[in-house]
PDB file of C-alpha atoms and ligand atoms in Angstrom:
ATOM      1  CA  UNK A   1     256.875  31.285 197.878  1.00 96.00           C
ATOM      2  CA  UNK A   2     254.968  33.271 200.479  1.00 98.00           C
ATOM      3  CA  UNK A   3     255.940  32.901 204.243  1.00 98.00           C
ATOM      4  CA  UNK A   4     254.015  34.407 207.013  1.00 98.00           C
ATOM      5  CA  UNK A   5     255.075  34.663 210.548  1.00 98.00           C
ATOM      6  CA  UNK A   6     254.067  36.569 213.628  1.00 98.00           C
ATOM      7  CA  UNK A   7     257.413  37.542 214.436  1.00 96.00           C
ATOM      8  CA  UNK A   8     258.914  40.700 212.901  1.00 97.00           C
ATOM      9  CA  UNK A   9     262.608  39.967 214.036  1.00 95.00           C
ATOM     10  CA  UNK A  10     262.020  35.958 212.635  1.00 95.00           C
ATOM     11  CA  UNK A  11     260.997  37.792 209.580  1.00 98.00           C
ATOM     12  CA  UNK A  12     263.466  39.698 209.658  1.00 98.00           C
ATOM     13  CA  UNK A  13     265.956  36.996 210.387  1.00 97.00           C
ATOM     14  CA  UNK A  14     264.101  34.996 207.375  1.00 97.00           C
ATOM     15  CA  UNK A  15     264.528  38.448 205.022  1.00 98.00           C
ATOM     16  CA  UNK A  16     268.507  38.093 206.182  1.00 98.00           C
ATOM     17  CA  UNK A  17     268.322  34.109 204.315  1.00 97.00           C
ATOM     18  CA  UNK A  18     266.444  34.955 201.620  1.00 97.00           C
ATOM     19  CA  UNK A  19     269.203  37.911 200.528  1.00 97.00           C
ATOM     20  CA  UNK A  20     271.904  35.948 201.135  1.00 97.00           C
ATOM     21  CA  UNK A  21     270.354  33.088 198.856  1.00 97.00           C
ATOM     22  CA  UNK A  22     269.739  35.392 196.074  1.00 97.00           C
ATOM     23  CA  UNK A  23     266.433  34.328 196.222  1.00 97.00           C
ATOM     24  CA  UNK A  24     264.744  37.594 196.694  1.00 94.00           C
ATOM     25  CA  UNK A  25     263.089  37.844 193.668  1.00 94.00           C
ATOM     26  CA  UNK A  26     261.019  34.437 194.541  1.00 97.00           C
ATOM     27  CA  UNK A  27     259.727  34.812 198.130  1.00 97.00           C
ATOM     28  CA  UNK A  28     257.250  37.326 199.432  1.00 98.00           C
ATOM     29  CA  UNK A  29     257.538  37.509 203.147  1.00 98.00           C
ATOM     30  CA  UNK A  30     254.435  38.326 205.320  1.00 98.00           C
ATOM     31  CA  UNK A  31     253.683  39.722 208.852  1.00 98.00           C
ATOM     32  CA  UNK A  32     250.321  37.749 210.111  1.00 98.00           C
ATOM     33  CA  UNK A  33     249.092  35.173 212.081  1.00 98.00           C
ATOM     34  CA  UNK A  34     248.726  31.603 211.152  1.00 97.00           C
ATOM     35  CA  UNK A  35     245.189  31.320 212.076  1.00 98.00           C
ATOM     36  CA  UNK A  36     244.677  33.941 209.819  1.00 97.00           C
ATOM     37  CA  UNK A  37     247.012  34.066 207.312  1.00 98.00           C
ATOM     38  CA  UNK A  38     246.918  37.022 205.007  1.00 98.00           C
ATOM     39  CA  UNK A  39     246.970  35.325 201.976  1.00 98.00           C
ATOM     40  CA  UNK A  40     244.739  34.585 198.924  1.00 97.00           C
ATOM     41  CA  UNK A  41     245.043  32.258 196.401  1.00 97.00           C
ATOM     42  CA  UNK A  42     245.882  28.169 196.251  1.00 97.00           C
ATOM     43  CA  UNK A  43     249.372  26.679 196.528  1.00 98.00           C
ATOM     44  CA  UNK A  44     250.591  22.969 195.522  1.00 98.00           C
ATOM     45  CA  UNK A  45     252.451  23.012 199.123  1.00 98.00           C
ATOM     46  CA  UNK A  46     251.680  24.453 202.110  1.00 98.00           C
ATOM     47  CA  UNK A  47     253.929  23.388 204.769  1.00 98.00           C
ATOM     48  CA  UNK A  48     254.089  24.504 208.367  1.00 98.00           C
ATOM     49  CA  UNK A  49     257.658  23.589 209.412  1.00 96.00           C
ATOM     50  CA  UNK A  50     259.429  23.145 212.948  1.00 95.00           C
ATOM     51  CA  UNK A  51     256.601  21.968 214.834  1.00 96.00           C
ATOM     52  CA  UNK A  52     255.128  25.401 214.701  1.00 97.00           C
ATOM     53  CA  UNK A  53     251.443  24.125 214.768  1.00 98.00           C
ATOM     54  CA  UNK A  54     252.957  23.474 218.892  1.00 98.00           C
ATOM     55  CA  UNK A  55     252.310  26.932 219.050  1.00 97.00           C
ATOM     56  CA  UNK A  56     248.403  26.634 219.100  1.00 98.00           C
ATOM     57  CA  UNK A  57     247.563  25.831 222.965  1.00 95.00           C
ATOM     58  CA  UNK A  58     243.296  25.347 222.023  1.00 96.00           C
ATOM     59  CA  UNK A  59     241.361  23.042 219.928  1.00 97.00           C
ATOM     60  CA  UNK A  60     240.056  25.967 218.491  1.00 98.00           C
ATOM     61  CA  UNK A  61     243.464  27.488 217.231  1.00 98.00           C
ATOM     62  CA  UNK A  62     244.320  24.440 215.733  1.00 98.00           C
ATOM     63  CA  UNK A  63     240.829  24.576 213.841  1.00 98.00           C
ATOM     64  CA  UNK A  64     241.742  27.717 212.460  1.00 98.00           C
ATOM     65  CA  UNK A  65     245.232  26.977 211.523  1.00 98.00           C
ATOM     66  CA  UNK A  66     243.847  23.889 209.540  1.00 98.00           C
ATOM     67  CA  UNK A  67     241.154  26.193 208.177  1.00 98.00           C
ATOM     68  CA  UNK A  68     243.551  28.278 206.833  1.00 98.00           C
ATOM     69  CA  UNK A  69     245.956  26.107 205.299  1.00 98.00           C
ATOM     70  CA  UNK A  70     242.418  24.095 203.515  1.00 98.00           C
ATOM     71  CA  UNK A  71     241.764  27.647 202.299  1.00 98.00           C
ATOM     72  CA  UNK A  72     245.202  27.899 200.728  1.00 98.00           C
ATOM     73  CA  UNK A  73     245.811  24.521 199.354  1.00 98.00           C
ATOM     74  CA  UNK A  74     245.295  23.427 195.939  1.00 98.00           C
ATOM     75  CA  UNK A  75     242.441  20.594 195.249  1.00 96.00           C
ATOM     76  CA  UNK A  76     245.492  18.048 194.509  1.00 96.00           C
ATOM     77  CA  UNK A  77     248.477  20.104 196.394  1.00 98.00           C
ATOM     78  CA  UNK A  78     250.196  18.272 199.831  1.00 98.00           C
ATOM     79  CA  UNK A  79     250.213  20.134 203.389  1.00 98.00           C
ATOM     80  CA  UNK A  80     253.513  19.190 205.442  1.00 98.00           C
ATOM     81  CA  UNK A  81     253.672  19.330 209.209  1.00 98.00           C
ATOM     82  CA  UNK A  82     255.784  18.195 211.391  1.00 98.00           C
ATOM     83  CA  UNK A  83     254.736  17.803 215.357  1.00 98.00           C
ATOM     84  CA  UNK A  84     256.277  15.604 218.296  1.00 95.00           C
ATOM     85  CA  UNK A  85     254.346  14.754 221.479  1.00 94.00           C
ATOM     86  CA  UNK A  86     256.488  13.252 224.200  1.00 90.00           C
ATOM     87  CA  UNK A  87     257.358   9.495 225.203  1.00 86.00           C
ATOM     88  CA  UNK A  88     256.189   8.007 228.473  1.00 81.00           C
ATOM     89  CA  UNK A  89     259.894   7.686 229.914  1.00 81.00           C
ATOM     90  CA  UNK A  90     260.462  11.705 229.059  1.00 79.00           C
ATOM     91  CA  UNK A  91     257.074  12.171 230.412  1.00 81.00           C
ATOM     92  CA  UNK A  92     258.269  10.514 234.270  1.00 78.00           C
ATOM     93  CA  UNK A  93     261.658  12.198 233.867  1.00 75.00           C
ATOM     94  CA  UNK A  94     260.490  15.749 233.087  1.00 72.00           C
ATOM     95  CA  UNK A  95     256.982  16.061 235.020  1.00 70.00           C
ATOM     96  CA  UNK A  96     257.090  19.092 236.905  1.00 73.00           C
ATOM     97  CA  UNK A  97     261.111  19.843 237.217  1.00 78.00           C
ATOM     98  CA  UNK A  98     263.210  21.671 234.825  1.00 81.00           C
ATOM     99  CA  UNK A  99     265.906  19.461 233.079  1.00 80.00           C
ATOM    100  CA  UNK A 100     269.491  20.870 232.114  1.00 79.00           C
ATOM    101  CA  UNK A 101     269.777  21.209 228.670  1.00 80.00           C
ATOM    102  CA  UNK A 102     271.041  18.539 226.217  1.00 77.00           C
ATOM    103  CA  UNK A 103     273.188  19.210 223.253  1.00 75.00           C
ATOM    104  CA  UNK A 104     271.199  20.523 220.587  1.00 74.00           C
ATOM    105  CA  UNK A 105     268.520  21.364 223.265  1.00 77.00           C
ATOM    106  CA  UNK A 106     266.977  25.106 222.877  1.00 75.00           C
ATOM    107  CA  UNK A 107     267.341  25.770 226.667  1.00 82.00           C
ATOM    108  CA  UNK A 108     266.209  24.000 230.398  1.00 86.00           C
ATOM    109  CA  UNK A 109     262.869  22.275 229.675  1.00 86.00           C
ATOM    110  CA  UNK A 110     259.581  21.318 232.086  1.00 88.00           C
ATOM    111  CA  UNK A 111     256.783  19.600 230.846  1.00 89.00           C
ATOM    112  CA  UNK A 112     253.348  20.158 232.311  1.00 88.00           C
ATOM    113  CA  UNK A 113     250.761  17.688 231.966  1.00 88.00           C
ATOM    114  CA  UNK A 114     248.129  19.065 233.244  1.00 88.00           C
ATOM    115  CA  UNK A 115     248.102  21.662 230.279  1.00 90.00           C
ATOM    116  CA  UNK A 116     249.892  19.085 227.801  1.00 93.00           C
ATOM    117  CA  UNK A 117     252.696  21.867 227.583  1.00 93.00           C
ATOM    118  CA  UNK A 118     256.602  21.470 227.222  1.00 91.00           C
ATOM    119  CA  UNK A 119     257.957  24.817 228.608  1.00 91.00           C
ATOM    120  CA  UNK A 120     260.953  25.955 227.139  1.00 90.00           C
ATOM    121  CA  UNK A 121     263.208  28.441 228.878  1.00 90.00           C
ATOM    122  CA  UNK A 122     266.144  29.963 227.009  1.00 86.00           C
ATOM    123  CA  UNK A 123     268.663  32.572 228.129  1.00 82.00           C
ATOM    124  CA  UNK A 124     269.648  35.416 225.995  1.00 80.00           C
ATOM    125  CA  UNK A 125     271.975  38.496 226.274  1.00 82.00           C
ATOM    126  CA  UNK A 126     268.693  40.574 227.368  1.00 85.00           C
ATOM    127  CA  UNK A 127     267.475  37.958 229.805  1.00 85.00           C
ATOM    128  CA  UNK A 128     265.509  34.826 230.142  1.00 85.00           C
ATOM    129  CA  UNK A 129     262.435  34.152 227.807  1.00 88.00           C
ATOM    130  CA  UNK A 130     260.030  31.289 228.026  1.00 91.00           C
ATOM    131  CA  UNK A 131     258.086  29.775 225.376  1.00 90.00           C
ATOM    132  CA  UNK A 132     255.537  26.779 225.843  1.00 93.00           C
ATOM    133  CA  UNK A 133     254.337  23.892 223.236  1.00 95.00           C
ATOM    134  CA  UNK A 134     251.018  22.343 223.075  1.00 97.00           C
ATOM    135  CA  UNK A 135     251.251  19.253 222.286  1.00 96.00           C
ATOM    136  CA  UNK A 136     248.605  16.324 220.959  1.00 97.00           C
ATOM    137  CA  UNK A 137     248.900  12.424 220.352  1.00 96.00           C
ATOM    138  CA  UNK A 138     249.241  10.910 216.665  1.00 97.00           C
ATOM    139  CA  UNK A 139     245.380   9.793 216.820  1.00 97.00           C
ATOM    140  CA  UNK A 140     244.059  13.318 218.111  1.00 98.00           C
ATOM    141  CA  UNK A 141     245.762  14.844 214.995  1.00 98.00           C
ATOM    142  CA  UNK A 142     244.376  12.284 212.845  1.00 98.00           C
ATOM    143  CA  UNK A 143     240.745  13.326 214.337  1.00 98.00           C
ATOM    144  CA  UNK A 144     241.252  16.704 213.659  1.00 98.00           C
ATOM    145  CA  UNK A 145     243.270  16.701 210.648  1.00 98.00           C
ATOM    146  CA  UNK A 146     240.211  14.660 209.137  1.00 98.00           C
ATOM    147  CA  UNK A 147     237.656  16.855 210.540  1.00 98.00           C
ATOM    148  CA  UNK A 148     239.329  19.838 208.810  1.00 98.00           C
ATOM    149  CA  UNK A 149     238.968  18.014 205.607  1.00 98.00           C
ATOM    150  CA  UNK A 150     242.346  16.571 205.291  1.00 98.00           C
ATOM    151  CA  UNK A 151     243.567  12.876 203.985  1.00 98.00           C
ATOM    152  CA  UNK A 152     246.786  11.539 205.779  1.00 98.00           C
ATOM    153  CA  UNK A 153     248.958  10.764 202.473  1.00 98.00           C
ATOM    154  CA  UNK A 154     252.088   9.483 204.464  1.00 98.00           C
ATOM    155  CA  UNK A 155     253.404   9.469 208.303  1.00 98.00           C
ATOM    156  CA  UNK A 156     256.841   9.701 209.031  1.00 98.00           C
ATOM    157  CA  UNK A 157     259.189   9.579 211.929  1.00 98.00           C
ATOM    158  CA  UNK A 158     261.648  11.992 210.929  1.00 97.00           C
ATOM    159  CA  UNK A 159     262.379  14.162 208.140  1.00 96.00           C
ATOM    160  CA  UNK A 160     264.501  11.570 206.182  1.00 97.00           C
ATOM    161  CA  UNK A 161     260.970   9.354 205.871  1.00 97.00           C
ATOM    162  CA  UNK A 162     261.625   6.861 207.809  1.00 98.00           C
ATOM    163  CA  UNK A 163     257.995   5.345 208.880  1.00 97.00           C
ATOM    164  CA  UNK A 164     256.531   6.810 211.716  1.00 98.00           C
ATOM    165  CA  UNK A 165     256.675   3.944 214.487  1.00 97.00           C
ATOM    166  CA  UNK A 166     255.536   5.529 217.673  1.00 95.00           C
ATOM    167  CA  UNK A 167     258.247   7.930 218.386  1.00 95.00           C
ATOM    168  CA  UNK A 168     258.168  11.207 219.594  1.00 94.00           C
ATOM    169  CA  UNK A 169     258.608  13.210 216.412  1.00 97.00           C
ATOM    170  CA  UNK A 170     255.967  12.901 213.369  1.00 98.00           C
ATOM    171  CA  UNK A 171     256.115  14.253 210.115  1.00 98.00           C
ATOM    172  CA  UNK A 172     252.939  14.532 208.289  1.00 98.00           C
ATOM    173  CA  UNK A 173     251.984  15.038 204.262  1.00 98.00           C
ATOM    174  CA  UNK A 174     248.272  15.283 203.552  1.00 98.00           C
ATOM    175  CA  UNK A 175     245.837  16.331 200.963  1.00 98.00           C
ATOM    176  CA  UNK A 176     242.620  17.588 201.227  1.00 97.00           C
ATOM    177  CA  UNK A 177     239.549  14.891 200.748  1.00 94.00           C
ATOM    178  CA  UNK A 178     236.834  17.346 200.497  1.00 78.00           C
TER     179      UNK A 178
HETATM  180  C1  SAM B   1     260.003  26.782 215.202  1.00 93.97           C
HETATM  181  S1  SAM B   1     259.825  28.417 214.589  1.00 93.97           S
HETATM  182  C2  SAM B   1     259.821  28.139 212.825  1.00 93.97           C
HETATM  183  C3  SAM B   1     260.358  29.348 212.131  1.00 93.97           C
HETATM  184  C4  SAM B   1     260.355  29.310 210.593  1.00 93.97           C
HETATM  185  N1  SAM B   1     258.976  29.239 210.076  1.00 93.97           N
HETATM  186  C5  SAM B   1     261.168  28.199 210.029  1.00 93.97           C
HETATM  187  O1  SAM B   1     260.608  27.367 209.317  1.00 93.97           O
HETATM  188  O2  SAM B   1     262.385  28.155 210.273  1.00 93.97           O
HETATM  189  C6  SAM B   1     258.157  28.755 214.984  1.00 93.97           C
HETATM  190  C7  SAM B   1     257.675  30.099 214.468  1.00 93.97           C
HETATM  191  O3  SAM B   1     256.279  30.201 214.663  1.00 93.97           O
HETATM  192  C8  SAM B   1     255.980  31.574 214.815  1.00 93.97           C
HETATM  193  N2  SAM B   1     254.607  31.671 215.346  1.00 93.97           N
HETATM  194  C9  SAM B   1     254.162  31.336 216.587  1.00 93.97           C
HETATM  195  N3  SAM B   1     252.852  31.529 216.660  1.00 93.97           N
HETATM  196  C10 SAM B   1     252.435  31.973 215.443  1.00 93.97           C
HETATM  197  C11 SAM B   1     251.176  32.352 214.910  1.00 93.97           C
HETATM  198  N4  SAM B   1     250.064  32.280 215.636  1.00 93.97           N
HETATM  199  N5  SAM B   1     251.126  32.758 213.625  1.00 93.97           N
HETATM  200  C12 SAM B   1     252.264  32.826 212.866  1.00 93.97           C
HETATM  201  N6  SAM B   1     253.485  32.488 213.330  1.00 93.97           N
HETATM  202  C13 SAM B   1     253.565  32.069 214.599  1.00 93.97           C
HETATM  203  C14 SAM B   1     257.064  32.072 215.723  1.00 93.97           C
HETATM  204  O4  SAM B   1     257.220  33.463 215.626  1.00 93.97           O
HETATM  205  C15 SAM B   1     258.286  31.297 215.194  1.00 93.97           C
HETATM  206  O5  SAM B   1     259.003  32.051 214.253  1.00 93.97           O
END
């Protein structure tokens, strides 16, 4: 397994995992951008976990993530995403005003709509750090997941596979059509 991130400390974090699983031997971690990814060769999976993709604000970012993982994926191997976009009642609660966190919330959260961006804020022992997701409905992914060259194999809801029925989360396996 090869797993690239742009974070040295979540890499280093991830190197912690992998030692503890014994698993050293079987994952090659690398320091690069997902854009980009510096990596050759095809793989039956290629999964981009976490809602991660969130992290690319521009149409054209999120051409160039899909790029990539077309690059990397086998002519019959499955790419797994998971993304959420939020409802219409967190939409007129959040607008504009940070919200407490919940349990099992990262930190306070605002979402913006004129940039389509939750804004997370999360306080650490060094101070505060902010970090923003981009998100995109279920039909604009479908537009540019098929424009990238992709076939939507399944859509879930939630990890567990329960159908996706117009809830916030989606979880996404596709192969490539072309
Ligand atoms: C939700 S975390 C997922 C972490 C880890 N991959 C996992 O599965 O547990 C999102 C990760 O995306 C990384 N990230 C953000 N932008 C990136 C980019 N352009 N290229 C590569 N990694 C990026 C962050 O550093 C962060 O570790």
């Amino acid at each position: 397994m090869v797993g690239v991130d742009a974070s040295a400390e979540m890499l280093a974090v991830a190197g912690e995992q992998v030692d503890l699983g014994g698993v050293a031997g079987l994952v090659d971690l690398r320091h690069g951008d997902l854009r980009d990814a510096p990596v050759e060769g095809e793989f039956p999976l290629v999964t981009i976990p976490f809602r991660t993709l969130l992290h690319m604000e521009t149409d054209r970012d999120r051409r160039a993530a899909l790029a990539t993982v077309h690059r990397l994926l086998a002519p019959d191997g499955r790419f797994v995403f998971d993304v959420f976009s939020p409802s219409d009642e967190d939409v007129s609660d959040t607008h504009g005003r940070w919200l407490e966190p919940r349990a099992g919330d990262l930190g306070a959260r605002r979402l913006d709509l004129a940039t389509r961006t939750l804004i997370l804020r999360v306080r650490g022992e060094t101070g505060d750090a902010e970090m923003s997701l981009a998100w995109l409905s279920v039909p604009e992914w479908r537009e540019h997941l098929a424009a990238a060259g992709f076939a939507v194999e399944s859509l879930y809801g939630w990890f567990d596979r329960t159908p996706w029925e117009g809830g916030e989360d989606s979880v996404w396996a596709c192969r490539r059509n072309s």
